[in-house]
Amino acid sequence: MAVNLIEKSPDQLHFIAGVQLFTAQAGIKKPQHDDVTLMLLSPESTVGAVFTQNKFCAAPVRVAKRHLFGGHGIRALVVNTGNANAGTGATGEQHALQMCEAAAKQAGCTAEQVLPFSTGVILEPLPIQKIVAALPSARPVDWGLAARAIMTTDTVAKSASAQGQVGNRHSVQVTGIAKGAGMICPNMATMLGFIATDAKIAQPVLQQMTEEIADETFNCITVDGDTSTNDSFVIIATGQSGQNEIDNIADPRYAQVYALVKQVALELAQAIVRDGEGASKFITIRVENAGSLHDAKKIAYAIAHSPLVKTAFSAGDPNLGRILAAVGYSGAAVDTDKLRLYLGDVLVAENGGRATGYREEDGQRVMKEAEISVRVDVQAGRHNATVYTCDFTKEYVAINADYRS
Amino acid sequence: MAVNLIEKSPDQLHFIAGVQLFTAQAGIKKPQHDDVTLMLLSPESTVGAVFTQNKFCAAPVRVAKRHLFGGHGIRALVVNTGNANAGTGATGEQHALQMCEAAAKQAGCTAEQVLPFSTGVILEPLPIQKIVAALPSARPVDWGLAARAIMTTDTVAKSASAQGQVGNRHSVQVTGIAKGAGMICPNMATMLGFIATDAKIAQPVLQQMTEEIADETFNCITVDGDTSTNDSFVIIATGQSGQNEIDNIADPRYAQVYALVKQVALELAQAIVRDGEGASKFITIRVENAGSLHDAKKIAYAIAHSPLVKTAFSAGDPNLGRILAAVGYSGAAVDTDKLRLYLGDVLVAENGGRATGYREEDGQRVMKEAEISVRVDVQAGRHNATVYTCDFTKEYVAINADYRS
């Protein structure tokens, strides 16, 4: 089902000095799959993170937030799949802490220096004993195998790397992995993303970078509009590249590292959409010249979330009426007579209706492609937004009617 | 596919003195179907109406608004199916006016005294000549046949009646018809509803009644979250029951008529959900004790619009995690430890997780029924909201991938 989604080979992923990766088999859901991942970080490392905004956030999210902002420094991350430890009350929080303690033993640090992450079934108790028992037998792995170990309903593992010159002399490496296929929406829905770089970045600066990159990448993707209880995006800066610390965003190297990390984050985020449950098409929705950023986003998400638009994409039908209707009910300020709508490079609607030169066969040509761009020129201001999504197929319903998430 | 939806027989629908109904075959989309409906109103009639809030509202909606608030009094309504006359620019507005002129000739009034309505395909020019040619051959019909003539993708005609004592002596009759099956959402999505009563109500009072009843009925239903370009809800008061005019809402008869009309409107609105495209289950979502009405509605719609929740209903899976996640991302103020979730009469979640006494088989029993109630007790205030929706099936995707709306 996945659209143009090819797993990276191990030699395409750069080693990041200062991160050691391990995986183990705890047998949480499926036998004979590595389902626990441990990341050990060198002592100089800093960590930035953003978490789901769902009020029913999972126990590991609550614990990770406390540990991240507790000021003890983060030395390890521990991740399990198969069970989300969400909707599990006070016991769930104890389990998340026990995961941290078990990881801390392997890392030689305190439990407060560990961030825990869980993904999988909601409302079931976490089989914490299995995780605690499995961690001591964890084996060293590369980024590719770690990407496999954090998968749930994903059909392929998601990873990406980038490298570039930062400052005058230093080459900086960036590698990331992510999981997520359904329930993907802005604000971190059922998605885990971990990116590491060997740059050296002060924690508050890295935290700001993490928040801004999340807004430009993972928060711009949507599969079905649902936002999950567990999702988290983390950037690790190990400081092993040999350069001085970047301690403010005015440092020109900040923008250089930002660009490299964003490139990796965008590739991971788009890979999640391409692997959207039942997806057969990858759709980029670009809204230009809106009166405000808020309006640009409203329009983009109204189109991206409309089941009628998404089913039309699945059928390859250039159903302009449904897209215009979504713009119309988005709540954004639009002058329907000024707005222009493009499918790919074809102008399809203007002056409040079908464009004069538009021919149905041109729209159909665009809609038949596996990658489709929808562009809305609002002509009301100077604000733009881009959202990535996929189509809505019968397979989506089949997967979600059968899977207990 | 429709759930428990049975068409009314003609003798279940009350005649409304002061309304004459006619239908004609214009051959707009399908041959040999009546697709144009004309309603002639007695001179004493008043009319209230609410319209779609979609900014791409159709030409007939723009014309109907002007005529309704133009102060000339409304003497006729004309409705066509098969073409929405939406996204048709200035020509579309001329066509809507031509529809009014043709209807005015039959009614013996001016074009400004006619309200036009269209539903069907968007972005195609209205075949106005066919409609103008067909109107003179329109034949008198009863409410049941009028309900059939306004259908598009509906699988059954929708109609309802009520009668009751109003004031000391008078019996008041109410009858309504509606169309709509997909794209149904708050704020009047692809829905036409016409209700007539023989009560006598001053226009400003009737307008207020129309807006309030719409909020309590048609604006509480949702099939897929999309809001359409054409939808309209109209109440006609012919004043033929022999009573004095109700000229303010403090008149005790106002509440009596309100209750009768609301009963008919709610039955019509629920019939639209039951006929939701591909629907196999009718779901009532009741949010109680929220901190504000806004919060109560946000929670109810977050649940009702979640594709993950809707596919779980389709599968009969009591997937509590998905419902709680929807509450969590609704944006409403909720204390997850206080909130209680019920499926039917079964308490399924409390204290931020699964309820202690909950057994999966109790949840499954409720989810297998054709009519399911979901109740969220927020325990944060005194505001309630109810939303009606249906499940999300593979048939929904099939219908919407094939139908060009």
PDB file of C-alpha atoms in Angstrom, chain A residues 53-56 87-89 122-125 183 224-229 277 305-309 311-312 314-315 317-322 324-329 331-334 336 339 351-354 360 364 392-394 396-405, chain B residues 53-56 87-89 122-125 183 224-229 277 305-309 311-312 314-315 317-322 324-329 331-334 336 339 351-354 360 364 392-394 396-405:
ATOM      1  CA  GLN A  53      -1.026  17.873  23.364  1.00  0.00           C
ATOM      2  CA  ASN A  54      -3.735  15.275  23.964  1.00  0.00           C
ATOM      3  CA  LYS A  55      -5.101  15.746  27.517  1.00  0.00           C
ATOM      4  CA  PHE A  56      -5.225  11.964  27.878  1.00  0.00           C
ATOM      5  CA  GLY A  87      -5.141   5.343  30.115  1.00  0.00           C
ATOM      6  CA  THR A  88      -3.472   3.256  32.819  1.00  0.00           C
ATOM      7  CA  GLY A  89      -3.744   5.657  35.775  1.00  0.00           C
ATOM      8  CA  ILE A 122      -4.099   1.815  24.746  1.00  0.00           C
ATOM      9  CA  LEU A 123      -5.820   0.996  28.075  1.00  0.00           C
ATOM     10  CA  GLU A 124      -3.985  -2.272  28.665  1.00  0.00           C
ATOM     11  CA  PRO A 125      -1.531  -2.572  31.586  1.00  0.00           C
ATOM     12  CA  MET A 183      -3.734   8.400  13.556  1.00  0.00           C
ATOM     13  CA  ASP A 224      -6.919  11.140   9.514  1.00  0.00           C
ATOM     14  CA  GLY A 225      -7.079  14.094  11.875  1.00  0.00           C
ATOM     15  CA  ASP A 226      -6.841  12.050  15.051  1.00  0.00           C
ATOM     16  CA  THR A 227      -4.223  13.072  17.615  1.00  0.00           C
ATOM     17  CA  SER A 228      -2.823  10.378  19.841  1.00  0.00           C
ATOM     18  CA  THR A 229      -1.933  10.014  23.500  1.00  0.00           C
ATOM     19  CA  GLU A 277      -2.871   3.367   6.732  1.00  0.00           C
ATOM     20  CA  HIS A 305      -9.121  16.436   6.725  1.00  0.00           C
ATOM     21  CA  SER A 306     -12.166  16.334   4.442  1.00  0.00           C
ATOM     22  CA  PRO A 307     -13.196  12.687   3.986  1.00  0.00           C
ATOM     23  CA  LEU A 308     -14.947  13.706   0.774  1.00  0.00           C
ATOM     24  CA  VAL A 309     -11.778  15.268  -0.680  1.00  0.00           C
ATOM     25  CA  THR A 311     -12.017   9.741  -1.110  1.00  0.00           C
ATOM     26  CA  ALA A 312     -12.006  11.762  -4.360  1.00  0.00           C
ATOM     27  CA  SER A 314      -8.445   7.802  -3.838  1.00  0.00           C
ATOM     28  CA  ALA A 315     -10.709   7.561  -6.902  1.00  0.00           C
ATOM     29  CA  ASP A 317     -11.435  12.183  -9.486  1.00  0.00           C
ATOM     30  CA  PRO A 318     -10.604  15.924  -9.933  1.00  0.00           C
ATOM     31  CA  ASN A 319     -13.591  16.871  -7.768  1.00  0.00           C
ATOM     32  CA  LEU A 320     -13.044  20.617  -7.540  1.00  0.00           C
ATOM     33  CA  GLY A 321     -16.375  21.219  -5.835  1.00  0.00           C
ATOM     34  CA  ARG A 322     -15.335  19.270  -2.779  1.00  0.00           C
ATOM     35  CA  LEU A 324     -13.737  24.547  -2.859  1.00  0.00           C
ATOM     36  CA  ALA A 325     -16.411  23.524  -0.341  1.00  0.00           C
ATOM     37  CA  ALA A 326     -13.662  22.627   2.163  1.00  0.00           C
ATOM     38  CA  VAL A 327     -12.035  26.044   1.647  1.00  0.00           C
ATOM     39  CA  GLY A 328     -15.451  27.620   2.135  1.00  0.00           C
ATOM     40  CA  TYR A 329     -16.166  25.963   5.470  1.00  0.00           C
ATOM     41  CA  GLY A 331     -13.493  29.340   8.766  1.00  0.00           C
ATOM     42  CA  ALA A 332     -10.675  31.329   7.132  1.00  0.00           C
ATOM     43  CA  ALA A 333     -11.267  34.738   5.586  1.00  0.00           C
ATOM     44  CA  VAL A 334     -11.512  34.124   1.845  1.00  0.00           C
ATOM     45  CA  THR A 336     -14.287  33.400  -3.197  1.00  0.00           C
ATOM     46  CA  LEU A 339      -9.174  32.685  -4.845  1.00  0.00           C
ATOM     47  CA  ASN A 351     -13.670  33.811 -10.076  1.00  0.00           C
ATOM     48  CA  GLY A 352     -15.764  31.631  -7.754  1.00  0.00           C
ATOM     49  CA  GLY A 353     -16.067  28.742 -10.200  1.00  0.00           C
ATOM     50  CA  ARG A 354     -14.330  26.575 -12.764  1.00  0.00           C
ATOM     51  CA  GLU A 360     -11.521  17.938 -17.271  1.00  0.00           C
ATOM     52  CA  GLN A 364      -7.737  13.854 -14.488  1.00  0.00           C
ATOM     53  CA  PHE A 392      -8.615   7.787   2.078  1.00  0.00           C
ATOM     54  CA  THR A 393      -9.235   4.275   0.834  1.00  0.00           C
ATOM     55  CA  LYS A 394     -11.411   1.272   1.622  1.00  0.00           C
ATOM     56  CA  TYR A 396      -8.054   2.484   5.633  1.00  0.00           C
ATOM     57  CA  VAL A 397     -11.463   1.464   6.976  1.00  0.00           C
ATOM     58  CA  ALA A 398     -10.542  -2.217   6.852  1.00  0.00           C
ATOM     59  CA  ILE A 399      -7.293  -1.675   8.794  1.00  0.00           C
ATOM     60  CA  ASN A 400      -8.921   0.508  11.449  1.00  0.00           C
ATOM     61  CA  ALA A 401     -11.971  -1.671  11.895  1.00  0.00           C
ATOM     62  CA  ASP A 402      -9.683  -4.634  12.611  1.00  0.00           C
ATOM     63  CA  TYR A 403      -6.802  -3.124  14.602  1.00  0.00           C
ATOM     64  CA  ARG A 404      -7.314  -2.492  18.297  1.00  0.00           C
ATOM     65  CA  SER A 405      -5.263   0.643  19.006  1.00  0.00           C
TER      66      SER A 405
ATOM     67  CA  GLN B  53     -22.288  29.139   6.383  1.00  0.00           C
ATOM     68  CA  ASN B  54     -19.934  27.880   3.667  1.00  0.00           C
ATOM     69  CA  LYS B  55     -18.255  30.890   2.018  1.00  0.00           C
ATOM     70  CA  PHE B  56     -18.639  29.174  -1.350  1.00  0.00           C
ATOM     71  CA  GLY B  87     -19.497  27.588  -8.111  1.00  0.00           C
ATOM     72  CA  THR B  88     -21.253  28.962 -11.166  1.00  0.00           C
ATOM     73  CA  GLY B  89     -20.418  32.666 -10.778  1.00  0.00           C
ATOM     74  CA  ILE B 122     -21.422  21.360  -8.045  1.00  0.00           C
ATOM     75  CA  LEU B 123     -19.595  23.466 -10.671  1.00  0.00           C
ATOM     76  CA  GLU B 124     -21.843  22.485 -13.587  1.00  0.00           C
ATOM     77  CA  PRO B 125     -24.082  25.106 -15.226  1.00  0.00           C
ATOM     78  CA  MET B 183     -21.697  15.507   3.609  1.00  0.00           C
ATOM     79  CA  ASP B 224     -18.503  13.138   7.810  1.00  0.00           C
ATOM     80  CA  GLY B 225     -17.725  16.661   8.986  1.00  0.00           C
ATOM     81  CA  ASP B 226     -17.998  18.264   5.559  1.00  0.00           C
ATOM     82  CA  THR B 227     -20.236  21.326   5.237  1.00  0.00           C
ATOM     83  CA  SER B 228     -21.844  21.972   1.888  1.00  0.00           C
ATOM     84  CA  THR B 229     -22.503  24.960  -0.342  1.00  0.00           C
ATOM     85  CA  GLU B 277     -23.790   7.267   3.135  1.00  0.00           C
ATOM     86  CA  HIS B 305     -15.795  13.307  13.588  1.00  0.00           C
ATOM     87  CA  SER B 306     -12.973  10.912  14.503  1.00  0.00           C
ATOM     88  CA  PRO B 307     -12.505   8.460  11.622  1.00  0.00           C
ATOM     89  CA  LEU B 308     -10.882   6.056  14.084  1.00  0.00           C
ATOM     90  CA  VAL B 309     -13.892   6.125  16.416  1.00  0.00           C
ATOM     91  CA  THR B 311     -14.476   2.790  12.020  1.00  0.00           C
ATOM     92  CA  ALA B 312     -14.445   1.150  15.478  1.00  0.00           C
ATOM     93  CA  SER B 314     -18.469  -0.008  12.168  1.00  0.00           C
ATOM     94  CA  ALA B 315     -16.509  -3.023  13.449  1.00  0.00           C
ATOM     95  CA  ASP B 317     -15.328  -2.824  18.669  1.00  0.00           C
ATOM     96  CA  PRO B 318     -15.666  -1.099  22.093  1.00  0.00           C
ATOM     97  CA  ASN B 319     -12.415   0.795  21.473  1.00  0.00           C
ATOM     98  CA  LEU B 320     -12.416   3.042  24.522  1.00  0.00           C
ATOM     99  CA  GLY B 321      -8.908   4.315  23.856  1.00  0.00           C
ATOM    100  CA  ARG B 322      -9.980   5.988  20.635  1.00  0.00           C
ATOM    101  CA  LEU B 324     -10.822   8.939  25.218  1.00  0.00           C
ATOM    102  CA  ALA B 325      -8.124  10.129  22.779  1.00  0.00           C
ATOM    103  CA  ALA B 326     -10.771  12.133  20.883  1.00  0.00           C
ATOM    104  CA  VAL B 327     -11.942  13.742  24.144  1.00  0.00           C
ATOM    105  CA  GLY B 328      -8.305  14.506  24.926  1.00  0.00           C
ATOM    106  CA  TYR B 329      -7.581  16.321  21.673  1.00  0.00           C
ATOM    107  CA  GLY B 331      -9.490  21.248  22.896  1.00  0.00           C
ATOM    108  CA  ALA B 332     -12.110  21.333  25.670  1.00  0.00           C
ATOM    109  CA  ALA B 333     -11.159  21.772  29.321  1.00  0.00           C
ATOM    110  CA  VAL B 334     -11.294  18.284  30.835  1.00  0.00           C
ATOM    111  CA  THR B 336      -9.043  13.284  32.747  1.00  0.00           C
ATOM    112  CA  LEU B 339     -14.315  12.255  33.460  1.00  0.00           C
ATOM    113  CA  ASN B 351     -10.113   7.850  36.891  1.00  0.00           C
ATOM    114  CA  GLY B 352      -8.179   8.329  33.642  1.00  0.00           C
ATOM    115  CA  GLY B 353      -8.471   4.713  32.543  1.00  0.00           C
ATOM    116  CA  ARG B 354     -10.696   1.667  32.259  1.00  0.00           C
ATOM    117  CA  GLU B 360     -15.031  -6.289  27.693  1.00  0.00           C
ATOM    118  CA  GLN B 364     -19.132  -5.607  23.059  1.00  0.00           C
ATOM    119  CA  PHE B 392     -17.853   4.915   8.916  1.00  0.00           C
ATOM    120  CA  THR B 393     -17.839   1.910   6.605  1.00  0.00           C
ATOM    121  CA  LYS B 394     -16.060   0.671   3.495  1.00  0.00           C
ATOM    122  CA  TYR B 396     -18.888   5.147   2.584  1.00  0.00           C
ATOM    123  CA  VAL B 397     -15.561   5.249   0.747  1.00  0.00           C
ATOM    124  CA  ALA B 398     -17.003   3.318  -2.195  1.00  0.00           C
ATOM    125  CA  ILE B 399     -19.984   5.689  -2.555  1.00  0.00           C
ATOM    126  CA  ASN B 400     -17.870   8.828  -2.304  1.00  0.00           C
ATOM    127  CA  ALA B 401     -15.127   7.622  -4.598  1.00  0.00           C
ATOM    128  CA  ASP B 402     -17.734   6.964  -7.299  1.00  0.00           C
ATOM    129  CA  TYR B 403     -20.212   9.832  -6.907  1.00  0.00           C
ATOM    130  CA  ARG B 404     -19.355  13.191  -8.414  1.00  0.00           C
ATOM    131  CA  SER B 405     -20.884  15.722  -6.022  1.00  0.00           C
TER     132      SER B 405
END
